[in-house]
């Protein structure tokens, strides 16, 4: 689990351990995680430092093949980045930050953690994407950097799915759209969410794990929403 200290990431850790408390779970976060009563193994790594990601991957590899890798990192806004409403709002600095957070970090995670997936039997690599990263589903415009960086992530996922299928035909590599989750990321935009459309992190994590459980190798390279529906490229 990479990005385990965020709202959805920590909910994923909780849900995975509730579903199977005997699994060996490695949780990777950028910040220190307080000791807990679970048997999850916590790792601290700055995702912007590829050498640290590689070091963590090597530590995890010592435990043997991995059944699933989940990536729950991403950026929509921060003190320097705001979703663009028009072309005039685009800035190189914001685009660089969004692409690094939403595309480059998951790509590096695929580079170092993808090879840890087992070579026989079902193996899953899933990264949080977003419906707004769909080119075919874009009807509102705006949010240039976030949309483009998630669309780029979807292409990384599609391309990696082809490579990983060569080493294990049972592998599944997908993007996941969690819906609008009650978190710091969505807080400034929650007023526009329709009634019933705002999910808790626990609810989103549970629904996404249900989706993952239902995926087959025929689904690899695609993006799916929290309700199991496929999102167009």
Coordinates of N, CA and C in Angstrom, one line a residue:
X1 N 0.8 -1.2 0.0 CA 0.0 0.0 0.0 C 0.9 1.2 0.0
X2 N 0.9 2.0 -1.1 CA 1.7 3.2 -1.2 C 0.8 4.4 -1.1
X3 N 1.1 5.3 -0.1 CA 0.3 6.4 0.2 C -0.7 6.1 1.3
X4 N -0.1 5.4 2.3 CA -1.0 4.8 3.4 C -1.4 5.8 4.5
X5 N -0.8 7.0 4.4 CA -1.2 8.0 5.5 C -2.3 8.9 5.1
X6 N -2.7 8.9 3.8 CA -3.8 9.7 3.3 C -5.1 9.2 3.7
X7 N -6.2 9.9 3.4 CA -7.5 9.5 3.8 C -7.9 8.1 3.2
X8 N -7.8 8.0 1.9 CA -8.1 6.7 1.3 C -7.1 5.7 1.6
X9 N -5.8 6.0 1.5 CA -4.8 5.1 1.8 C -4.9 4.4 3.2
X10 N -5.1 5.2 4.2 CA -5.3 4.6 5.5 C -6.6 3.8 5.6
X11 N -7.6 4.2 4.9 CA -8.8 3.4 4.9 C -8.6 2.1 4.1
X12 N -7.8 2.1 3.1 CA -7.4 0.8 2.4 C -6.7 -0.1 3.4
X13 N -5.8 0.4 4.2 CA -5.0 -0.4 5.1 C -6.0 -1.0 6.1
X14 N -6.9 -0.2 6.7 CA -7.9 -0.7 7.6 C -8.7 -1.8 7.0
X15 N -9.3 -1.5 5.8 CA -10.2 -2.5 5.2 C -9.5 -3.8 4.9
X16 N -8.3 -3.7 4.4 CA -7.6 -4.9 4.0 C -7.3 -5.8 5.2
X17 N -7.0 -5.2 6.3 CA -6.7 -6.0 7.5 C -8.0 -6.5 8.1
X18 N -9.1 -5.8 8.0 CA -10.4 -6.3 8.5 C -10.8 -7.5 7.7
X19 N -10.5 -7.5 6.4 CA -11.0 -8.5 5.5 C -10.1 -9.8 5.7
X20 N -8.9 -9.6 6.0 CA -8.0 -10.7 6.2 C -6.8 -10.3 7.1
X21 N -7.0 -10.6 8.4 CA -6.0 -10.2 9.4 C -4.7 -11.0 9.4
X22 N -4.6 -12.0 8.5 CA -3.4 -12.8 8.4 C -2.5 -12.4 7.3
X23 N -2.9 -11.4 6.5 CA -2.1 -11.0 5.3 C -0.8 -10.3 5.8
X24 N 0.2 -10.3 5.0 CA 1.4 -9.6 5.2 C 1.2 -8.3 4.4
X25 N 1.1 -7.2 5.2 CA 0.8 -5.9 4.5 C 1.9 -4.9 4.8
X26 N 2.4 -4.3 3.7 CA 3.4 -3.3 3.8 C 2.8 -1.9 3.5
X27 N 2.9 -1.0 4.4 CA 2.3 0.3 4.2 C 3.4 1.4 4.1
X28 N 3.4 2.1 2.9 CA 4.4 3.1 2.7 C 3.8 4.5 2.7
X29 N 4.4 5.4 3.5 CA 3.9 6.7 3.6 C 5.1 7.7 3.6
X30 N 4.7 9.0 3.3 CA 5.8 10.0 3.3 C 6.0 10.5 4.8
X31 N 5.1 10.2 5.7 CA 5.3 10.7 7.0 C 5.4 9.5 8.0
X32 N 5.8 9.8 9.2 CA 5.9 8.8 10.2 C 4.5 8.4 10.6
X33 N 4.2 7.1 10.7 CA 2.9 6.6 11.2 C 3.1 6.1 12.6
X34 N 2.1 6.5 13.4 CA 2.2 6.1 14.8 C 2.0 4.6 14.9
X35 N 2.7 4.0 15.9 CA 2.6 2.5 16.1 C 1.1 2.1 16.3
X36 N 0.7 1.0 15.8 CA -0.6 0.6 16.0 C -0.6 -0.9 16.4
X37 N -1.8 -1.4 16.6 CA -1.9 -2.8 17.1 C -2.0 -3.8 15.9
X38 N -1.9 -3.4 14.7 CA -1.9 -4.3 13.6 C -0.5 -4.8 13.3
X39 N -0.5 -5.8 12.4 CA 0.8 -6.3 12.1 C 1.3 -5.8 10.7
X40 N 0.7 -4.7 10.3 CA 1.2 -4.0 9.1 C 2.6 -3.5 9.3
X41 N 3.4 -3.7 8.3 CA 4.8 -3.2 8.3 C 4.9 -1.8 7.7
X42 N 5.3 -0.8 8.4 CA 5.2 0.6 8.0 C 6.6 1.0 7.5
X43 N 6.6 1.7 6.3 CA 7.8 2.2 5.7 C 7.6 3.7 5.5
X44 N 8.7 4.5 5.7 CA 8.6 5.9 5.4 C 9.5 6.2 4.2
X45 N 9.0 6.9 3.3 CA 9.7 7.2 2.1 C 9.1 8.5 1.4
X46 N 10.0 9.4 1.0 CA 9.6 10.5 0.2 C 9.4 10.1 -1.2
X47 N 8.1 10.1 -1.7 CA 7.8 9.5 -3.0 C 8.5 10.3 -4.1
X48 N 9.0 11.5 -3.8 CA 9.7 12.3 -4.8 C 11.2 11.8 -5.0
X49 N 11.6 10.9 -4.1 CA 13.0 10.4 -4.2 C 12.9 9.0 -4.7
X50 N 13.3 8.8 -6.0 CA 13.2 7.4 -6.5 C 14.1 6.4 -5.8
X51 N 15.2 6.9 -5.3 CA 16.1 6.0 -4.6 C 15.5 5.4 -3.3
X52 N 14.7 6.2 -2.7 CA 14.0 5.7 -1.5 C 12.9 4.7 -1.8
X53 N 12.2 5.0 -2.9 CA 11.2 4.1 -3.4 C 11.8 2.7 -3.7
X54 N 12.9 2.8 -4.4 CA 13.6 1.6 -4.8 C 14.1 0.8 -3.5
X55 N 14.6 1.5 -2.5 CA 15.0 0.9 -1.3 C 13.9 0.2 -0.6
X56 N 12.7 0.8 -0.5 CA 11.5 0.2 0.1 C 11.1 -1.1 -0.7
X57 N 11.1 -1.0 -2.0 CA 10.8 -2.1 -2.9 C 11.7 -3.3 -2.6
X58 N 13.0 -3.0 -2.4 CA 13.9 -4.1 -2.2 C 13.7 -4.7 -0.8
X59 N 13.3 -3.9 0.2 CA 13.0 -4.5 1.5 C 11.7 -5.4 1.4
X60 N 10.7 -4.9 0.7 CA 9.5 -5.7 0.6 C 9.8 -7.0 -0.2
X61 N 10.6 -6.9 -1.2 CA 10.9 -8.1 -2.1 C 11.5 -9.2 -1.2
X62 N 12.1 -8.9 -0.1 CA 12.7 -10.0 0.8 C 11.6 -10.9 1.3
X63 N 10.3 -10.4 1.3 CA 9.2 -11.3 1.8 C 8.7 -12.2 0.7
X64 N 9.2 -12.0 -0.5 CA 8.7 -12.9 -1.6 C 7.7 -12.2 -2.5
X65 N 7.1 -12.9 -3.4 CA 6.2 -12.3 -4.4 C 5.0 -11.6 -3.7
X66 N 4.5 -10.5 -4.4 CA 3.4 -9.7 -3.9 C 2.2 -10.0 -4.7
X67 N 1.0 -10.1 -4.0 CA -0.2 -10.4 -4.6 C -0.9 -9.1 -5.2
X68 N -0.7 -8.0 -4.4 CA -1.4 -6.7 -4.8 C -0.6 -5.5 -4.4
X69 N -0.5 -4.5 -5.3 CA 0.1 -3.2 -5.0 C -1.0 -2.2 -5.2
X70 N -1.3 -1.3 -4.2 CA -2.2 -0.2 -4.3 C -1.5 1.1 -4.2
X71 N -1.8 2.0 -5.1 CA -1.2 3.4 -5.1 C -2.3 4.4 -4.8
X72 N -2.2 5.1 -3.6 CA -3.3 6.0 -3.2 C -2.7 7.4 -3.1
X73 N -1.9 7.8 -4.0 CA -1.3 9.1 -3.9 C -1.9 10.0 -5.0
X74 N -1.8 11.3 -4.9 CA -2.3 12.2 -5.9 C -2.4 13.6 -5.4
X75 N -2.6 14.6 -6.3 CA -2.7 16.0 -6.0 C -3.7 16.6 -6.9
X76 N -4.7 17.4 -6.3 CA -5.6 18.2 -7.0 C -5.3 19.7 -6.8
X77 N -5.0 20.0 -5.5 CA -4.7 21.4 -5.2 C -3.8 21.4 -3.9
X78 N -3.1 22.5 -3.8 CA -2.3 22.8 -2.6 C -2.2 24.3 -2.5
X79 N -1.2 24.7 -1.7 CA -1.0 26.1 -1.5 C -0.5 26.8 -2.8
X80 N 0.0 26.1 -3.7 CA 0.5 26.7 -5.0 C -0.4 26.3 -6.2
X81 N -1.2 25.3 -6.1 CA -1.9 24.8 -7.2 C -3.4 24.9 -7.0
X82 N -4.1 25.4 -8.0 CA -5.6 25.5 -7.9 C -6.1 25.0 -9.3
X83 N -7.2 24.2 -9.3 CA -7.7 23.7 -10.6 C -8.1 24.9 -11.5
X84 N -7.6 24.8 -12.7 CA -7.8 25.9 -13.7 C -9.3 26.0 -14.2
X85 N -9.8 27.2 -14.2 CA -11.1 27.4 -14.8 C -11.1 27.7 -16.3
X86 N -9.9 28.3 -16.7 CA -9.8 28.7 -18.1 C -8.3 28.6 -18.5
X87 N -8.1 28.7 -19.8 CA -6.7 28.6 -20.3 C -5.8 29.6 -19.7
X88 N -6.3 30.8 -19.3 CA -5.5 31.9 -18.8 C -4.9 31.5 -17.4
X89 N -5.5 30.5 -16.8 CA -5.1 30.0 -15.4 C -3.9 29.0 -15.5
X90 N -3.6 28.5 -16.7 CA -2.6 27.5 -16.8 C -1.2 28.1 -16.4
X91 N -0.4 27.3 -15.6 CA 1.0 27.7 -15.3 C 1.9 26.5 -15.4
X92 N 3.1 26.8 -15.8 CA 4.1 25.7 -15.9 C 4.4 25.1 -14.6
X93 N 4.4 25.9 -13.6 CA 4.8 25.4 -12.2 C 3.7 24.4 -11.7
X94 N 2.4 24.8 -11.9 CA 1.3 24.0 -11.5 C 1.3 22.7 -12.3
X95 N 1.5 22.8 -13.6 CA 1.5 21.6 -14.4 C 2.6 20.6 -14.0
X96 N 3.7 21.1 -13.7 CA 4.9 20.3 -13.2 C 4.5 19.6 -11.9
X97 N 3.9 20.3 -11.0 CA 3.6 19.7 -9.7 C 2.5 18.6 -9.9
X98 N 1.5 18.9 -10.7 CA 0.4 17.9 -10.9 C 0.9 16.7 -11.6
X99 N 1.7 16.9 -12.7 CA 2.2 15.7 -13.4 C 3.2 14.9 -12.5
X100 N 4.0 15.5 -11.7 CA 4.8 14.7 -10.8 C 4.0 13.9 -9.8
X101 N 3.0 14.5 -9.2 CA 2.2 13.8 -8.2 C 1.3 12.8 -8.8
X102 N 0.7 13.1 -9.9 CA -0.4 12.2 -10.4 C 0.1 11.2 -11.5
X103 N 1.2 11.5 -12.1 CA 1.7 10.6 -13.2 C 3.1 10.0 -12.9
X104 N 4.0 10.9 -12.5 CA 5.4 10.4 -12.3 C 5.5 9.5 -11.1
X105 N 5.0 9.8 -10.0 CA 5.1 9.0 -8.8 C 4.5 7.6 -9.0
X106 N 3.2 7.5 -9.6 CA 2.7 6.2 -9.9 C 3.5 5.4 -10.9
X107 N 4.1 6.1 -11.9 CA 5.0 5.5 -12.9 C 6.2 4.9 -12.2
X108 N 6.8 5.6 -11.3 CA 8.0 5.1 -10.6 C 7.6 4.0 -9.7
X109 N 6.4 4.0 -9.1 CA 5.9 2.9 -8.3 C 5.8 1.7 -9.1
X110 N 5.2 1.8 -10.3 CA 5.1 0.7 -11.3 C 6.5 0.1 -11.6
X111 N 7.5 1.0 -11.8 CA 8.8 0.6 -12.2 C 9.4 -0.3 -11.1
X112 N 9.3 0.1 -9.8 CA 9.9 -0.6 -8.7 C 9.1 -1.6 -8.0
X113 N 7.8 -1.4 -8.0 CA 6.9 -2.4 -7.3 C 6.2 -3.4 -8.2
X114 N 6.0 -3.0 -9.5 CA 5.4 -3.9 -10.5 C 6.2 -5.2 -10.6
X115 N 7.5 -5.2 -10.7 CA 8.3 -6.4 -10.8 C 8.1 -7.3 -9.5
X116 N 7.6 -6.8 -8.4 CA 7.4 -7.6 -7.2 C 6.2 -8.5 -7.3
X117 N 5.3 -8.2 -8.2 CA 4.1 -9.0 -8.4 C 4.4 -10.4 -8.8
X118 N 3.7 -11.4 -8.2 CA 3.9 -12.8 -8.5 C 3.8 -13.0 -10.0
X119 N 4.6 -14.0 -10.5 CA 4.7 -14.3 -11.9 C 3.6 -15.4 -12.3
X120 N 3.0 -16.0 -11.3 CA 2.0 -17.0 -11.6 C 0.8 -16.7 -10.7
X121 N -0.4 -16.9 -11.2 CA -1.6 -16.7 -10.5 C -2.0 -15.2 -10.5
X122 N -3.1 -14.9 -9.9 CA -3.7 -13.5 -9.9 C -2.8 -12.6 -9.2
X123 N -2.5 -11.4 -9.8 CA -1.7 -10.4 -9.2 C -2.3 -9.0 -9.7
X124 N -2.5 -8.1 -8.8 CA -3.1 -6.8 -9.1 C -2.3 -5.6 -8.8
X125 N -2.2 -4.7 -9.7 CA -1.6 -3.4 -9.5 C -2.7 -2.4 -9.8
X126 N -3.1 -1.6 -8.8 CA -4.2 -0.6 -8.9 C -3.7 0.8 -8.4
X127 N -4.0 1.8 -9.2 CA -3.7 3.2 -8.8 C -4.9 4.1 -8.8
X128 N -5.0 4.9 -7.9 CA -6.1 5.9 -7.9 C -6.0 6.8 -9.1
X129 N -7.0 6.8 -9.9 CA -7.1 7.7 -11.0 C -8.3 8.6 -10.8
X130 N -9.0 9.1 -11.8 CA -10.1 10.0 -11.7 C -11.0 9.9 -12.9
X131 N -12.3 10.1 -12.7 CA -13.1 10.1 -13.9 C -12.8 11.3 -14.8
X132 N -12.3 12.4 -14.2 CA -12.0 13.6 -15.0 C -10.8 13.3 -15.9
X133 N -10.1 12.2 -15.7 CA -8.9 11.9 -16.5 C -9.4 11.3 -17.8
X134 N -10.7 11.0 -18.0 CA -11.2 10.4 -19.2 C -11.3 11.4 -20.3
X135 N -10.7 11.2 -21.4 CA -10.8 12.1 -22.6 C -12.2 12.0 -23.1
X136 N -12.7 10.7 -23.3 CA -14.1 10.5 -23.8 C -15.2 11.0 -23.0
X137 N -15.0 11.2 -21.7 CA -16.0 11.6 -20.8 C -16.0 13.0 -20.4
X138 N -15.0 13.8 -21.0 CA -14.8 15.2 -20.7 C -15.9 16.1 -21.4
X139 N -16.9 16.5 -20.6 CA -17.9 17.4 -21.2 C -18.0 18.7 -20.6
X140 N -17.2 19.0 -19.5 CA -17.3 20.2 -18.8 C -16.1 21.1 -19.0
X141 N -14.9 20.6 -19.4 CA -13.7 21.4 -19.6 C -13.2 21.8 -18.2
X142 N -12.2 22.7 -18.2 CA -11.5 23.1 -17.0 C -10.6 22.1 -16.4
X143 N -10.0 22.5 -15.3 CA -9.1 21.5 -14.6 C -8.1 20.9 -15.5
X144 N -7.4 21.8 -16.3 CA -6.5 21.3 -17.3 C -5.4 20.4 -16.8
X145 N -4.7 20.8 -15.8 CA -3.6 20.1 -15.3 C -4.0 18.8 -14.6
X146 N -5.0 18.8 -13.8 CA -5.5 17.6 -13.1 C -6.0 16.6 -14.1
X147 N -6.8 17.0 -15.1 CA -7.4 16.1 -16.1 C -6.2 15.5 -16.9
X148 N -5.3 16.3 -17.4 CA -4.2 15.9 -18.2 C -3.3 14.9 -17.5
X149 N -3.0 15.2 -16.2 CA -2.1 14.3 -15.5 C -2.7 13.0 -15.2
X150 N -4.0 13.0 -15.0 CA -4.7 11.7 -14.7 C -4.9 10.9 -16.1
X151 N -5.1 11.6 -17.2 CA -5.1 11.0 -18.5 C -3.8 10.3 -18.8
X152 N -2.7 11.0 -18.4 CA -1.4 10.5 -18.6 C -1.2 9.2 -17.8
X153 N -1.7 9.3 -16.5 CA -1.6 8.1 -15.7 C -2.3 6.9 -16.3
X154 N -3.5 7.2 -16.8 CA -4.2 6.1 -17.5 C -3.4 5.5 -18.6
X155 N -2.7 6.3 -19.3 CA -1.9 5.7 -20.4 C -0.7 4.9 -19.8
X156 N -0.1 5.4 -18.7 CA 1.0 4.6 -18.1 C 0.4 3.3 -17.7
X157 N -0.8 3.3 -17.1 CA -1.4 2.0 -16.6 C -1.7 1.1 -17.8
X158 N -2.2 1.6 -18.9 CA -2.5 0.8 -20.1 C -1.2 0.2 -20.6
X159 N -0.2 1.0 -20.7 CA 1.1 0.5 -21.3 C 1.7 -0.5 -20.4
X160 N 1.7 -0.3 -19.1 CA 2.3 -1.2 -18.1 C 1.6 -2.6 -18.1
X161 N 0.2 -2.5 -18.3 CA -0.6 -3.7 -18.3 C -0.1 -4.6 -19.4
X162 N 0.3 -4.1 -20.5 CA 0.7 -4.9 -21.7 C 2.0 -5.6 -21.3
X163 N 2.9 -4.9 -20.7 CA 4.2 -5.5 -20.4 C 4.1 -6.5 -19.3
X164 N 3.3 -6.2 -18.2 CA 3.2 -7.1 -17.1 C 2.4 -8.4 -17.5
X165 N 1.6 -8.3 -18.5 CA 0.8 -9.5 -18.9 C 1.7 -10.5 -19.6
X166 N 2.9 -10.0 -20.2 CA 3.8 -10.9 -20.8 C 4.5 -11.8 -19.8
X167 N 4.7 -11.3 -18.6 CA 5.4 -12.1 -17.6 C 4.4 -12.8 -16.7
X168 N 3.1 -12.4 -16.7 CA 2.1 -13.1 -16.0 C 0.7 -12.8 -16.6
X169 N 0.2 -13.7 -17.4 CA -1.1 -13.4 -18.1 C -2.2 -13.2 -17.1
X170 N -2.1 -13.6 -15.9 CA -3.1 -13.4 -14.9 C -3.1 -12.1 -14.2
X171 N -2.2 -11.2 -14.5 CA -2.0 -10.0 -13.9 C -3.1 -9.0 -14.3
X172 N -3.5 -8.1 -13.4 CA -4.5 -7.1 -13.6 C -3.9 -5.7 -13.2
X173 N -3.8 -4.8 -14.1 CA -3.3 -3.5 -13.9 C -4.4 -2.4 -14.2
X174 N -4.8 -1.7 -13.2 CA -6.0 -0.8 -13.5 C -5.9 0.5 -12.7
X175 N -6.7 1.4 -13.2 CA -6.9 2.7 -12.5 C -8.2 2.6 -11.8
X176 N -8.4 3.3 -10.7 CA -9.6 3.3 -9.9 C -10.1 4.7 -9.6
X177 N -11.4 4.9 -9.8 CA -12.0 6.2 -9.5 C -12.8 6.0 -8.2
X178 N -12.4 6.7 -7.1 CA -13.1 6.5 -5.9 C -14.4 7.2 -5.7
X179 N -14.7 8.1 -6.6 CA -15.8 9.0 -6.4 C -15.3 10.2 -5.6
X180 N -16.2 11.1 -5.1 CA -15.8 12.2 -4.3 C -15.8 11.8 -2.9
X181 N -14.6 11.8 -2.3 CA -14.3 11.3 -1.0 C -14.2 12.5 0.0
X182 N -14.8 12.4 1.1 CA -14.7 13.5 2.1 C -13.2 13.5 2.7
X183 N -12.4 14.4 2.1 CA -11.0 14.5 2.4 C -10.5 16.0 2.2
X184 N -9.3 16.2 2.5 CA -8.7 17.6 2.2 C -8.7 17.9 0.8
X185 N -8.5 16.8 -0.1 CA -8.4 17.0 -1.5 C -9.7 17.6 -2.0
X186 N -10.9 17.1 -1.5 CA -12.2 17.5 -2.1 C -12.8 18.6 -1.3
X187 N -12.3 19.0 -0.2 CA -13.0 19.9 0.7 C -13.5 21.2 0.0
X188 N -12.6 21.8 -0.8 CA -13.1 23.1 -1.4 C -14.2 22.9 -2.4
X189 N -14.5 21.7 -2.9 CA -15.4 21.5 -4.0 C -16.6 20.7 -3.5
X190 N -16.8 20.4 -2.3 CA -17.9 19.6 -1.8 C -19.2 20.2 -1.9
X191 N -19.3 21.6 -2.0 CA -20.6 22.2 -2.1 C -21.3 21.9 -3.4
X192 N -20.5 21.5 -4.4 CA -21.1 21.2 -5.7 C -21.5 19.8 -5.9
X193 N -21.2 19.0 -4.8 CA -21.5 17.5 -4.9 C -23.0 17.3 -4.7
X194 N -23.6 16.5 -5.5 CA -25.0 16.2 -5.4 C -25.3 15.4 -4.1
X195 N -26.4 15.5 -3.5 CA -26.8 14.7 -2.3 C -26.5 13.2 -2.5
X196 N -25.8 12.6 -1.6 CA -25.5 11.2 -1.7 C -24.3 10.9 -2.5
X197 N -23.6 11.9 -3.0 CA -22.4 11.7 -3.8 C -21.1 11.9 -3.1
X198 N -21.2 12.2 -1.8 CA -19.9 12.4 -1.0 C -19.8 11.2 -0.1
X199 N -18.6 10.5 -0.3 CA -18.4 9.3 0.4 C -17.3 9.4 1.5
X200 N -17.5 8.7 2.5 CA -16.4 8.6 3.5 C -15.3 7.8 2.9
X201 N -14.1 8.0 3.5 CA -12.9 7.2 3.0 C -13.1 5.7 3.2
X202 N -13.7 5.3 4.3 CA -13.9 3.9 4.6 C -14.9 3.3 3.5
X203 N -15.9 4.1 3.2 CA -16.9 3.6 2.2 C -16.2 3.4 0.8
X204 N -15.4 4.4 0.4 CA -14.8 4.4 -0.9 C -13.8 3.2 -0.9
X205 N -13.0 3.1 0.1 CA -12.0 2.0 0.1 C -12.7 0.6 0.0
X206 N -13.8 0.4 0.8 CA -14.5 -0.8 0.7 C -15.1 -1.1 -0.7
X207 N -15.7 -0.1 -1.3 CA -16.2 -0.3 -2.6 C -15.2 -0.6 -3.6
X208 N -14.0 0.1 -3.5 CA -12.9 -0.2 -4.5 C -12.3 -1.6 -4.3
X209 N -12.2 -2.0 -3.1 CA -11.7 -3.4 -2.9 C -12.7 -4.4 -3.5
X210 N -14.0 -4.1 -3.4 CA -15.0 -5.0 -4.0 C -14.8 -5.0 -5.5
X211 N -14.5 -3.9 -6.1 CA -14.3 -3.8 -7.5 C -13.1 -4.6 -7.9
X212 N -12.0 -4.5 -7.1 CA -10.8 -5.2 -7.4 C -11.0 -6.7 -7.4
X213 N -11.8 -7.1 -6.4 CA -12.0 -8.6 -6.2 C -12.8 -9.1 -7.5
X214 N -13.5 -8.3 -8.1 CA -14.3 -8.8 -9.3 C -13.6 -8.7 -10.6
X215 N -12.4 -8.1 -10.7 CA -11.7 -7.9 -11.9 C -11.0 -9.2 -12.4
X216 N -10.9 -9.3 -13.7 CA -10.3 -10.4 -14.4 C -9.2 -9.9 -15.3
X217 N -8.3 -10.8 -15.8 CA -7.3 -10.3 -16.7 C -7.8 -9.6 -17.9
X218 N -9.0 -9.9 -18.3 CA -9.6 -9.2 -19.4 C -9.8 -7.7 -19.1
X219 N -9.8 -7.3 -17.9 CA -10.1 -5.9 -17.5 C -8.8 -5.1 -17.4
X220 N -7.6 -5.8 -17.5 CA -6.4 -5.1 -17.3 C -6.2 -3.9 -18.3
X221 N -5.5 -2.9 -17.8 CA -5.2 -1.7 -18.6 C -6.3 -0.7 -18.7
X222 N -7.4 -0.9 -17.9 CA -8.6 0.0 -18.0 C -8.8 0.7 -16.7
X223 N -9.8 1.6 -16.6 CA -10.1 2.4 -15.4 C -11.5 2.1 -15.0
X224 N -11.7 1.9 -13.7 CA -13.0 1.5 -13.2 C -13.4 2.5 -12.1
X225 N -14.7 2.8 -12.0 CA -15.3 3.6 -10.9 C -15.6 2.7 -9.7
X226 N -15.9 3.4 -8.6 CA -16.2 2.7 -7.4 C -17.4 1.8 -7.5
X227 N -18.3 2.0 -8.4 CA -19.5 1.2 -8.6 C -19.2 0.0 -9.6
X228 N -18.0 -0.1 -10.0 CA -17.6 -1.2 -10.9 C -17.8 -0.9 -12.4
X229 N -18.3 0.3 -12.7 CA -18.5 0.6 -14.1 C -17.2 1.1 -14.7
X230 N -17.0 0.6 -16.0 CA -15.7 1.0 -16.7 C -15.8 2.4 -17.1
X231 N -14.7 3.2 -17.0 CA -14.7 4.6 -17.4 C -14.0 4.6 -18.8
X232 N -14.6 5.3 -19.7 CA -13.9 5.3 -21.1 C -12.6 6.0 -21.1
X233 N -11.7 5.6 -22.0 CA -10.4 6.3 -22.0 C -10.5 7.7 -22.5

